mmCIF file of C-alpha atoms in Angstrom:
data_model
loop_
_atom_site.group_PDB
_atom_site.id
_atom_site.type_symbol
_atom_site.label_atom_id
_atom_site.label_comp_id
_atom_site.label_asym_id
_atom_site.label_seq_id
_atom_site.Cartn_x
_atom_site.Cartn_y
_atom_site.Cartn_z
ATOM 1 C CA MET Z 158 26.995 -146.881 51.857
ATOM 2 C CA ILE Z 159 29.688 -148.101 49.432
ATOM 3 C CA ARG Z 160 29.931 -144.629 47.968
ATOM 4 C CA GLN Z 161 30.441 -143.122 51.422
ATOM 5 C CA ARG Z 162 33.137 -145.633 52.295
ATOM 6 C CA SER Z 163 34.922 -144.968 49.012
ATOM 7 C CA ARG Z 164 34.941 -141.274 49.698
ATOM 8 C CA HIS Z 165 36.347 -141.781 53.184
ATOM 9 C CA ARG Z 166 39.078 -144.024 51.814
ATOM 10 C CA LEU Z 167 39.947 -141.385 49.241
ATOM 11 C CA LEU Z 168 40.189 -138.683 51.889
ATOM 12 C CA ASP Z 169 42.348 -140.912 54.037
ATOM 13 C CA ARG Z 170 44.621 -141.677 51.093
ATOM 14 C CA VAL Z 171 45.000 -137.988 50.296
ATOM 15 C CA PHE Z 172 45.749 -137.279 53.954
ATOM 16 C CA ARG Z 173 48.383 -140.011 54.049
ATOM 17 C CA ILE Z 174 50.109 -138.854 50.846
ATOM 18 C CA LEU Z 175 49.973 -135.100 51.246
ATOM 19 C CA PHE Z 176 50.216 -134.463 54.962
ATOM 20 C CA PRO Z 177 53.952 -135.202 55.359
ATOM 21 C CA ALA Z 178 54.750 -132.583 52.710
ATOM 22 C CA PHE Z 179 52.225 -130.206 54.250
ATOM 23 C CA LEU Z 180 53.824 -130.779 57.644
ATOM 24 C CA LEU Z 181 57.217 -129.664 56.350
ATOM 25 C CA LEU Z 182 55.670 -126.417 55.159
ATOM 26 C CA LEU Z 183 54.223 -125.801 58.590
ATOM 27 C CA LEU Z 184 57.438 -126.231 60.510
ATOM 28 C CA ASN Z 185 59.506 -123.197 61.456
ATOM 29 C CA GLY Z 186 61.726 -122.038 64.293
ATOM 30 C CA CYS Z 187 58.760 -121.539 66.633
ATOM 31 C CA THR Z 188 57.241 -125.001 66.292
ATOM 32 C CA SER Z 189 58.337 -128.583 66.706
ATOM 33 C CA VAL Z 190 58.088 -131.752 64.690
ATOM 34 C CA GLY Z 191 56.788 -133.497 67.811
ATOM 35 C CA TYR Z 192 53.853 -131.139 68.220
ATOM 36 C CA TYR Z 193 52.713 -131.296 64.605
ATOM 37 C CA GLY Z 194 53.393 -135.015 64.553
ATOM 38 C CA GLN Z 195 50.876 -135.616 67.343
ATOM 39 C CA LEU Z 196 48.364 -133.440 65.501
ATOM 40 C CA ALA Z 197 48.823 -135.523 62.358
ATOM 41 C CA SER Z 198 48.634 -138.884 64.119
ATOM 42 C CA GLY Z 199 45.672 -137.802 66.235
ATOM 43 C CA GLN Z 200 43.687 -136.617 63.227
ATOM 44 C CA TRP Z 201 44.641 -139.761 61.319
ATOM 45 C CA ARG Z 202 43.371 -142.051 64.090
ATOM 46 C CA LEU Z 203 40.145 -140.069 64.230
ATOM 47 C CA LEU Z 204 39.619 -140.446 60.484
ATOM 48 C CA GLN Z 205 40.266 -144.173 60.737
ATOM 49 C CA ALA Z 206 37.655 -144.562 63.485
ATOM 50 C CA ARG Z 207 34.764 -143.128 61.440
ATOM 51 C CA GLU Z 208 31.800 -145.203 60.355
ATOM 52 C CA PRO Z 209 28.439 -144.179 58.868
ATOM 53 C CA ILE Z 210 25.798 -143.423 61.482
ATOM 54 C CA ASP Z 211 23.193 -145.258 59.419
ATOM 55 C CA ARG Z 212 25.231 -148.450 59.729
ATOM 56 C CA VAL Z 213 25.528 -148.106 63.505
ATOM 57 C CA ILE Z 214 21.799 -147.449 63.911
ATOM 58 C CA ALA Z 215 20.917 -150.450 61.740
ATOM 59 C CA ASP Z 216 23.222 -152.845 63.627
ATOM 60 C CA PRO Z 217 21.236 -154.726 66.320
ATOM 61 C CA THR Z 218 24.453 -155.847 67.995
ATOM 62 C CA ARG Z 219 25.407 -152.273 68.912
ATOM 63 C CA ASP Z 220 24.399 -150.670 72.182
ATOM 64 C CA SER Z 221 20.711 -149.714 72.055
ATOM 65 C CA GLY Z 222 21.290 -146.441 73.885
ATOM 66 C CA LEU Z 223 23.967 -145.441 71.382
ATOM 67 C CA ARG Z 224 21.704 -146.261 68.460
ATOM 68 C CA THR Z 225 18.835 -144.218 69.930
ATOM 69 C CA HIS Z 226 21.156 -141.297 70.614
ATOM 70 C CA LEU Z 227 22.552 -141.359 67.086
ATOM 71 C CA ALA Z 228 19.055 -141.609 65.610
ATOM 72 C CA GLN Z 229 18.169 -138.360 67.374
ATOM 73 C CA ALA Z 230 21.434 -136.822 66.177
ATOM 74 C CA ARG Z 231 20.634 -137.858 62.610
ATOM 75 C CA GLU Z 232 17.363 -135.916 62.797
ATOM 76 C CA ALA Z 233 19.147 -132.864 64.189
ATOM 77 C CA ARG Z 234 21.768 -133.123 61.440
ATOM 78 C CA ALA Z 235 19.092 -133.176 58.742
ATOM 79 C CA PHE Z 236 17.390 -130.188 60.397
ATOM 80 C CA ALA Z 237 20.678 -128.282 60.393
ATOM 81 C CA SER Z 238 20.982 -128.385 56.623
ATOM 82 C CA LYS Z 239 17.313 -128.186 55.681
ATOM 83 C CA HIS Z 240 16.164 -125.474 58.082
ATOM 84 C CA LEU Z 241 19.317 -123.699 59.302
ATOM 85 C CA HIS Z 242 20.996 -123.864 55.882
ATOM 86 C CA LEU Z 243 24.222 -125.204 57.346
ATOM 87 C CA PRO Z 244 26.575 -127.223 55.096
ATOM 88 C CA ASP Z 245 24.977 -130.339 53.600
ATOM 89 C CA ASN Z 246 27.904 -132.757 53.598
ATOM 90 C CA GLN Z 247 28.983 -135.917 55.401
ATOM 91 C CA SER Z 248 30.148 -134.115 58.534
ATOM 92 C CA TYR Z 249 28.248 -135.422 61.583
ATOM 93 C CA ARG Z 250 26.684 -138.167 59.502
ATOM 94 C CA LEU Z 251 29.550 -140.359 60.665
ATOM 95 C CA TYR Z 252 30.403 -141.698 64.119
ATOM 96 C CA ALA Z 253 33.739 -142.362 65.817
ATOM 97 C CA ASP Z 254 34.279 -144.025 69.167
ATOM 98 C CA ILE Z 255 37.504 -142.475 70.452
ATOM 99 C CA GLY Z 256 37.532 -144.232 73.822
ATOM 100 C CA ARG Z 257 38.225 -141.127 75.931
ATOM 101 C CA PRO Z 258 36.148 -138.291 77.441
ATOM 102 C CA PHE Z 259 37.615 -135.531 75.252
ATOM 103 C CA VAL Z 260 38.942 -135.484 71.717
ATOM 104 C CA VAL Z 261 41.638 -132.915 72.526
ATOM 105 C CA TRP Z 262 42.933 -130.981 75.501
ATOM 106 C CA ASN Z 263 43.641 -127.288 74.925
ATOM 107 C CA VAL Z 264 46.408 -125.563 76.863
ATOM 108 C CA PHE Z 265 45.902 -121.859 77.585
ATOM 109 C CA ALA Z 266 48.729 -119.698 78.926
ATOM 110 C CA THR Z 267 49.109 -116.050 79.913
ATOM 111 C CA PRO Z 268 51.785 -114.041 81.743
ATOM 112 C CA GLU Z 269 51.310 -113.855 85.503
ATOM 113 C CA PHE Z 270 50.115 -110.248 85.360
ATOM 114 C CA SER Z 271 48.424 -110.079 81.986
ATOM 115 C CA LEU Z 272 45.306 -111.396 80.294
ATOM 116 C CA ALA Z 273 47.015 -111.426 76.892
ATOM 117 C CA PRO Z 274 47.103 -115.070 75.759
ATOM 118 C CA LEU Z 275 50.095 -116.888 74.392
ATOM 119 C CA THR Z 276 48.914 -117.326 70.795
ATOM 120 C CA HIS Z 277 49.773 -119.991 68.243
ATOM 121 C CA CYS Z 278 49.288 -119.595 64.516
ATOM 122 C CA PHE Z 279 48.359 -122.228 61.954
ATOM 123 C CA PRO Z 280 47.941 -121.908 58.164
ATOM 124 C CA ILE Z 281 44.309 -123.096 58.116
ATOM 125 C CA ALA Z 282 42.816 -121.949 61.400
ATOM 126 C CA GLY Z 283 44.920 -118.826 61.815
ATOM 127 C CA CYS Z 284 46.061 -117.639 65.244
ATOM 128 C CA VAL Z 285 44.338 -119.042 68.322
ATOM 129 C CA ALA Z 286 44.826 -118.598 72.065
ATOM 130 C CA TYR Z 287 45.763 -122.198 72.847
ATOM 131 C CA ARG Z 288 47.601 -125.323 71.717
ATOM 132 C CA GLY Z 289 45.634 -128.529 71.288
ATOM 133 C CA TYR Z 290 46.821 -132.029 72.199
ATOM 134 C CA TYR Z 291 45.225 -135.395 71.481
ATOM 135 C CA SER Z 292 46.826 -136.777 74.665
ATOM 136 C CA GLN Z 293 46.016 -135.462 78.122
ATOM 137 C CA GLY Z 294 49.526 -136.394 79.200
ATOM 138 C CA ALA Z 295 51.052 -134.312 76.410
ATOM 139 C CA ALA Z 296 48.838 -131.369 77.376
ATOM 140 C CA ARG Z 297 49.992 -131.663 80.986
ATOM 141 C CA GLY Z 298 53.592 -131.743 79.797
ATOM 142 C CA GLU Z 299 53.123 -128.527 77.820
ATOM 143 C CA ALA Z 300 51.373 -126.941 80.806
ATOM 144 C CA ALA Z 301 54.284 -127.860 83.070
ATOM 145 C CA LEU Z 302 56.766 -126.263 80.664
ATOM 146 C CA GLN Z 303 54.758 -123.047 80.563
ATOM 147 C CA ARG Z 304 54.551 -122.943 84.356
ATOM 148 C CA LEU Z 305 58.328 -123.254 84.540
ATOM 149 C CA ARG Z 306 58.447 -120.130 82.365
ATOM 150 C CA GLY Z 307 56.350 -118.276 84.931
ATOM 151 C CA MET Z 308 53.100 -118.398 82.976
ATOM 152 C CA ASP Z 309 49.571 -118.852 84.304
ATOM 153 C CA VAL Z 310 48.285 -122.050 82.708
ATOM 154 C CA SER Z 311 44.976 -123.875 82.291
ATOM 155 C CA ILE Z 312 43.992 -127.108 80.545
ATOM 156 C CA ALA Z 313 40.485 -127.514 79.068
ATOM 157 C CA GLY Z 314 39.058 -130.769 77.731
ATOM 158 C CA ILE Z 315 37.284 -130.303 74.384
ATOM 159 C CA GLU Z 316 34.450 -132.578 73.233
ATOM 160 C CA ALA Z 317 34.466 -131.647 69.543
ATOM 161 C CA TYR Z 318 36.137 -129.456 66.970
ATOM 162 C CA SER Z 319 35.691 -128.578 63.330
ATOM 163 C CA THR Z 320 38.219 -129.139 60.545
ATOM 164 C CA LEU Z 321 36.359 -126.365 58.666
ATOM 165 C CA GLY Z 322 35.242 -128.767 55.941
ATOM 166 C CA TRP Z 323 38.697 -130.193 55.164
ATOM 167 C CA PHE Z 324 37.465 -133.595 56.341
ATOM 168 C CA ASP Z 325 34.092 -135.181 57.072
ATOM 169 C CA ASP Z 326 33.967 -134.551 60.816
ATOM 170 C CA PRO Z 327 32.261 -137.336 62.777
ATOM 171 C CA ILE Z 328 30.043 -137.286 65.825
ATOM 172 C CA LEU Z 329 32.465 -138.349 68.529
ATOM 173 C CA SER Z 330 31.768 -140.564 71.503
ATOM 174 C CA SER Z 331 33.004 -137.625 73.608
ATOM 175 C CA MET Z 332 29.967 -135.656 72.428
ATOM 176 C CA LEU Z 333 27.342 -138.121 73.610
ATOM 177 C CA HIS Z 334 27.187 -137.773 77.394
ATOM 178 C CA TRP Z 335 25.375 -134.408 77.384
ATOM 179 C CA GLY Z 336 22.047 -135.686 76.057
ATOM 180 C CA ASP Z 337 20.215 -135.332 72.755
ATOM 181 C CA GLU Z 338 19.625 -131.579 72.814
ATOM 182 C CA ARG Z 339 23.183 -130.745 73.832
ATOM 183 C CA LEU Z 340 24.450 -132.980 71.035
ATOM 184 C CA ALA Z 341 22.257 -131.088 68.573
ATOM 185 C CA THR Z 342 23.691 -127.762 69.759
ATOM 186 C CA LEU Z 343 27.226 -129.072 69.281
ATOM 187 C CA ILE Z 344 26.395 -130.131 65.734
ATOM 188 C CA PHE Z 345 24.905 -126.708 64.965
ATOM 189 C CA HIS Z 346 27.929 -124.970 66.498
ATOM 190 C CA GLU Z 347 30.558 -126.972 64.641
ATOM 191 C CA LEU Z 348 28.732 -126.782 61.298
ATOM 192 C CA ALA Z 349 28.517 -123.014 61.734
ATOM 193 C CA HIS Z 350 32.319 -122.928 61.683
ATOM 194 C CA GLN Z 351 32.184 -124.629 58.299
ATOM 195 C CA ARG Z 352 29.655 -122.058 57.079
ATOM 196 C CA VAL Z 353 31.650 -118.943 58.035
ATOM 197 C CA TYR Z 354 35.156 -118.723 59.473
ATOM 198 C CA VAL Z 355 37.367 -115.641 59.679
ATOM 199 C CA LYS Z 356 41.058 -116.278 60.109
ATOM 200 C CA ASP Z 357 42.684 -114.806 63.232
ATOM 201 C CA ASP Z 358 39.431 -113.668 64.890
ATOM 202 C CA THR Z 359 38.439 -116.167 67.581
ATOM 203 C CA GLU Z 360 35.884 -113.846 69.190
ATOM 204 C CA PHE Z 361 34.065 -113.373 65.877
ATOM 205 C CA ASN Z 362 34.088 -117.075 64.949
ATOM 206 C CA GLU Z 363 33.024 -118.411 68.326
ATOM 207 C CA SER Z 364 30.372 -115.763 68.936
ATOM 208 C CA PHE Z 365 28.899 -116.439 65.501
ATOM 209 C CA ALA Z 366 28.841 -120.207 66.087
ATOM 210 C CA THR Z 367 27.367 -119.714 69.567
ATOM 211 C CA PHE Z 368 24.562 -117.569 68.175
ATOM 212 C CA VAL Z 369 23.817 -120.211 65.516
ATOM 213 C CA GLU Z 370 23.711 -122.949 68.146
ATOM 214 C CA GLN Z 371 21.411 -120.935 70.433
ATOM 215 C CA GLU Z 372 18.967 -119.793 67.743
ATOM 216 C CA GLY Z 373 19.224 -123.163 66.013
ATOM 217 C CA THR Z 374 18.347 -124.958 69.248
ATOM 218 C CA ARG Z 375 15.363 -122.686 69.794
ATOM 219 C CA GLN Z 376 14.094 -123.515 66.309
ATOM 220 C CA TRP Z 377 14.908 -127.205 66.759
ATOM 221 C CA ARG Z 378 12.751 -127.341 69.894
ATOM 222 C CA ALA Z 379 9.887 -125.586 68.082
ATOM 223 C CA HIS Z 380 10.237 -127.985 65.142
ATOM 224 C CA ARG Z 381 9.755 -130.935 67.484
ATOM 225 C CA GLY Z 382 6.759 -129.334 69.171
ATOM 226 C CA LEU Z 383 8.574 -128.789 72.470
ATOM 227 C CA ALA Z 384 7.818 -125.872 74.739
ATOM 228 C CA PRO Z 385 10.382 -123.058 74.655
ATOM 229 C CA ASP Z 386 13.188 -123.421 77.144
ATOM 230 C CA ASN Z 387 12.294 -121.388 80.232
ATOM 231 C CA GLY Z 388 15.719 -119.814 79.986
ATOM 232 C CA ASN Z 389 16.791 -120.478 83.582
ATOM 233 C CA ARG Z 390 19.943 -122.381 82.686
ATOM 234 C CA LEU Z 391 20.923 -119.871 80.004
ATOM 235 C CA ARG Z 392 20.208 -116.974 82.355
ATOM 236 C CA GLN Z 393 22.359 -118.535 85.074
ATOM 237 C CA ARG Z 394 25.109 -119.168 82.540
ATOM 238 C CA ASP Z 395 24.997 -115.543 81.396
ATOM 239 C CA GLN Z 396 25.112 -114.287 84.987
ATOM 240 C CA PHE Z 397 28.053 -116.560 85.770
ATOM 241 C CA ILE Z 398 29.953 -115.412 82.697
ATOM 242 C CA GLN Z 399 29.263 -111.783 83.575
ATOM 243 C CA LEU Z 400 30.838 -112.292 86.999
ATOM 244 C CA ILE Z 401 33.973 -113.573 85.296
ATOM 245 C CA LEU Z 402 34.004 -110.768 82.729
ATOM 246 C CA ASP Z 403 33.692 -108.230 85.547
ATOM 247 C CA THR Z 404 36.663 -109.887 87.231
ATOM 248 C CA ARG Z 405 38.637 -109.729 83.992
ATOM 249 C CA GLN Z 406 37.947 -106.012 83.720
ATOM 250 C CA ARG Z 407 39.130 -105.390 87.282
ATOM 251 C CA LEU Z 408 42.248 -107.478 86.673
ATOM 252 C CA GLU Z 409 43.063 -105.554 83.502
ATOM 253 C CA THR Z 410 42.820 -102.321 85.486
ATOM 254 C CA LEU Z 411 45.005 -103.814 88.218
ATOM 255 C CA TYR Z 412 47.698 -105.052 85.832
ATOM 256 C CA ALA Z 413 48.005 -101.590 84.294
ATOM 257 C CA GLN Z 414 49.184 -100.182 87.628
ATOM 258 C CA PRO Z 415 52.916 -99.876 88.453
ATOM 259 C CA LEU Z 416 52.815 -101.987 91.627
ATOM 260 C CA PRO Z 417 55.594 -104.079 93.163
ATOM 261 C CA THR Z 418 55.409 -107.781 92.292
ATOM 262 C CA GLU Z 419 54.311 -109.041 95.702
ATOM 263 C CA GLN Z 420 51.644 -106.382 96.065
ATOM 264 C CA MET Z 421 50.385 -107.151 92.549
ATOM 265 C CA ARG Z 422 50.275 -110.837 93.404
ATOM 266 C CA GLN Z 423 48.303 -110.173 96.580
ATOM 267 C CA ARG Z 424 45.822 -107.895 94.815
ATOM 268 C CA LYS Z 425 45.369 -110.497 92.092
ATOM 269 C CA ALA Z 426 44.551 -113.179 94.678
ATOM 270 C CA GLU Z 427 42.047 -110.820 96.312
ATOM 271 C CA GLU Z 428 40.249 -110.348 92.999
ATOM 272 C CA PHE Z 429 39.806 -114.096 92.592
ATOM 273 C CA GLU Z 430 38.504 -114.366 96.162
ATOM 274 C CA ARG Z 431 36.061 -111.561 95.370
ATOM 275 C CA LEU Z 432 34.888 -113.550 92.348
ATOM 276 C CA ARG Z 433 34.200 -116.571 94.568
ATOM 277 C CA ALA Z 434 32.345 -114.432 97.113
ATOM 278 C CA ASP Z 435 30.229 -112.765 94.414
ATOM 279 C CA TYR Z 436 29.424 -116.173 92.952
ATOM 280 C CA ALA Z 437 28.370 -117.593 96.317
ATOM 281 C CA HIS Z 438 26.059 -114.622 96.906
ATOM 282 C CA LEU Z 439 24.488 -114.998 93.445
ATOM 283 C CA ARG Z 440 24.078 -118.753 93.845
ATOM 284 C CA ASP Z 441 22.431 -118.528 97.249
ATOM 285 C CA SER Z 442 20.312 -115.412 96.693
ATOM 286 C CA GLN Z 443 19.058 -115.974 93.131
ATOM 287 C CA TRP Z 444 19.697 -119.590 92.153
ATOM 288 C CA ALA Z 445 18.210 -121.317 95.205
ATOM 289 C CA GLY Z 446 21.592 -122.813 95.987
ATOM 290 C CA ASP Z 447 22.125 -124.441 92.574
ATOM 291 C CA LYS Z 448 25.758 -125.658 92.684
ATOM 292 C CA ARG Z 449 26.359 -126.463 89.027
ATOM 293 C CA TYR Z 450 29.350 -124.099 88.835
ATOM 294 C CA ASP Z 451 30.827 -124.909 92.242
ATOM 295 C CA ALA Z 452 33.429 -127.339 90.914
ATOM 296 C CA TRP Z 453 34.733 -124.733 88.475
ATOM 297 C CA ILE Z 454 34.742 -121.759 90.830
ATOM 298 C CA TYR Z 455 36.414 -123.529 93.742
ATOM 299 C CA ALA Z 456 39.203 -125.050 91.664
ATOM 300 C CA PRO Z 457 42.477 -123.055 91.484
ATOM 301 C CA LEU Z 458 41.946 -119.812 89.555
ATOM 302 C CA ASN Z 459 44.390 -117.825 87.448
ATOM 303 C CA ASN Z 460 44.461 -115.635 84.341
ATOM 304 C CA ALA Z 461 44.537 -118.561 81.920
ATOM 305 C CA ARG Z 462 41.535 -120.191 83.590
ATOM 306 C CA ILE Z 463 39.287 -117.228 82.838
ATOM 307 C CA LEU Z 464 40.816 -116.535 79.431
ATOM 308 C CA PRO Z 465 38.227 -118.451 77.324
ATOM 309 C CA PHE Z 466 35.309 -116.515 78.832
ATOM 310 C CA GLY Z 467 34.248 -113.792 76.460
ATOM 311 C CA LEU Z 468 35.855 -115.523 73.491
ATOM 312 C CA TYR Z 469 32.755 -117.622 72.855
ATOM 313 C CA ASP Z 470 29.996 -115.101 73.374
ATOM 314 C CA GLN Z 471 31.346 -111.560 73.275
ATOM 315 C CA TRP Z 472 29.497 -110.736 70.049
ATOM 316 C CA VAL Z 473 26.430 -112.979 70.413
ATOM 317 C CA PRO Z 474 24.111 -109.960 70.961
ATOM 318 C CA ALA Z 475 25.546 -108.374 67.817
ATOM 319 C CA PHE Z 476 24.801 -111.453 65.746
ATOM 320 C CA GLY Z 477 21.330 -111.601 67.297
ATOM 321 C CA ALA Z 478 20.699 -108.039 66.138
ATOM 322 C CA LEU Z 479 22.036 -108.849 62.683
ATOM 323 C CA PHE Z 480 19.742 -111.878 62.430
ATOM 324 C CA LYS Z 481 16.739 -109.693 63.246
ATOM 325 C CA ARG Z 482 17.898 -107.019 60.811
ATOM 326 C CA GLU Z 483 17.996 -109.611 58.030
ATOM 327 C CA GLY Z 484 14.420 -110.642 58.741
ATOM 328 C CA GLU Z 485 15.486 -113.852 60.529
ATOM 329 C CA ASP Z 486 16.367 -115.255 57.110
ATOM 330 C CA TRP Z 487 19.311 -117.624 57.500
ATOM 331 C CA LEU Z 488 20.736 -117.188 54.016
ATOM 332 C CA ALA Z 489 20.553 -113.404 54.196
ATOM 333 C CA PHE Z 490 22.098 -113.569 57.658
ATOM 334 C CA TYR Z 491 25.029 -115.713 56.502
ATOM 335 C CA SER Z 492 25.631 -113.360 53.595
ATOM 336 C CA ALA Z 493 25.726 -110.402 55.987
ATOM 337 C CA VAL Z 494 28.084 -112.283 58.327
ATOM 338 C CA GLU Z 495 30.412 -113.032 55.416
ATOM 339 C CA LYS Z 496 30.465 -109.340 54.517
ATOM 340 C CA LEU Z 497 31.382 -108.501 58.102
ATOM 341 C CA GLY Z 498 34.140 -111.084 57.972
ATOM 342 C CA ARG Z 499 35.710 -109.428 54.939
ATOM 343 C CA LEU Z 500 36.040 -106.079 56.709
ATOM 344 C CA PRO Z 501 39.404 -105.034 58.182
ATOM 345 C CA THR Z 502 39.608 -106.000 61.848
ATOM 346 C CA VAL Z 503 39.071 -102.496 63.233
ATOM 347 C CA GLU Z 504 36.047 -101.863 61.018
ATOM 348 C CA ARG Z 505 34.626 -105.297 61.786
ATOM 349 C CA LYS Z 506 34.771 -104.738 65.546
ATOM 350 C CA ALA Z 507 33.241 -101.281 65.155
ATOM 351 C CA ALA Z 508 30.370 -102.755 63.141
ATOM 352 C CA LEU Z 509 29.807 -105.451 65.758
ATOM 353 C CA LYS Z 510 29.741 -102.863 68.559
ATOM 354 C CA ALA Z 511 27.182 -100.851 66.636
ATOM 355 C CA LEU Z 512 25.025 -103.934 66.117
ATOM 356 C CA ALA Z 513 25.285 -104.950 69.777
ATOM 357 C CA SER Z 514 24.085 -101.511 70.855
ATOM 358 C CA THR Z 515 20.858 -101.958 68.857
ATOM 359 C CA ASN Z 516 19.947 -105.358 70.315
#
């Protein structure tokens, strides 16, 4: 315990000393001190809030439900390293109560008649299709500015993120409301980012982490002697995502046409209404009226709202095929993924397409 605390203090000290200089290197004409300042202060507060999970579990004065939840998470964390061969470090062996439902809010923006995201580039993570804010108010402010510029905008609350091993990432209070199995999947997903991460390729990184979380969860259930998931929720999720991907494809075709602005705007609105109608038919004809996606589908829709779909699972079938090709051996699989990641972008995508076609 003392050793862990000493390490955390050392990391915090390094962060405090080096980050101001690092911040100056980050700044350029396209960024602002205010934006990076909130990133620095938000990460700093998160680091300060960490405490060892073992200490929380052993403290009888802490909430019993929290202690039980963290005890389950501790088992999942040990499984991740021992059986899934994910990084064996202090990440997710710490806990931080952040006092809010999400750790960050991501702002997505696209032009009114395009699905090309407004991207933002960072030295560590590379280029991503959003800007993250530790304050919901700040995210709303950024969204308002983008709307004034004529952009389609969406804000998404995020429960967890990975610092890619730069810091010991904690289990956050924002991760706890989904239940023990969902918490385990989040741990598997975020640790996967530490295992393999390719700069400037969100689709690759998120699809890889999503495959690890899905296969890892299947193995985690088997390890605990639980029956396999019947797949209904995952099947419904896949069907829902496919509806959105089909809508994206139709919108891309629409936006390529030389139509007047008002006609384009009307056709765009019709596509979103078609999406809602297709969803309602699927829900009522195949899901027995299950309304789990109603809140999302009947909220205002625009390009930015559907932008994240496909980023997180586009190449999951390809990684599934690669896992089978490597004999379902995790270490061999990670080695093969790393080789893919070193390929030039065009070759990497071609290899993934070839893998997906064999699944």
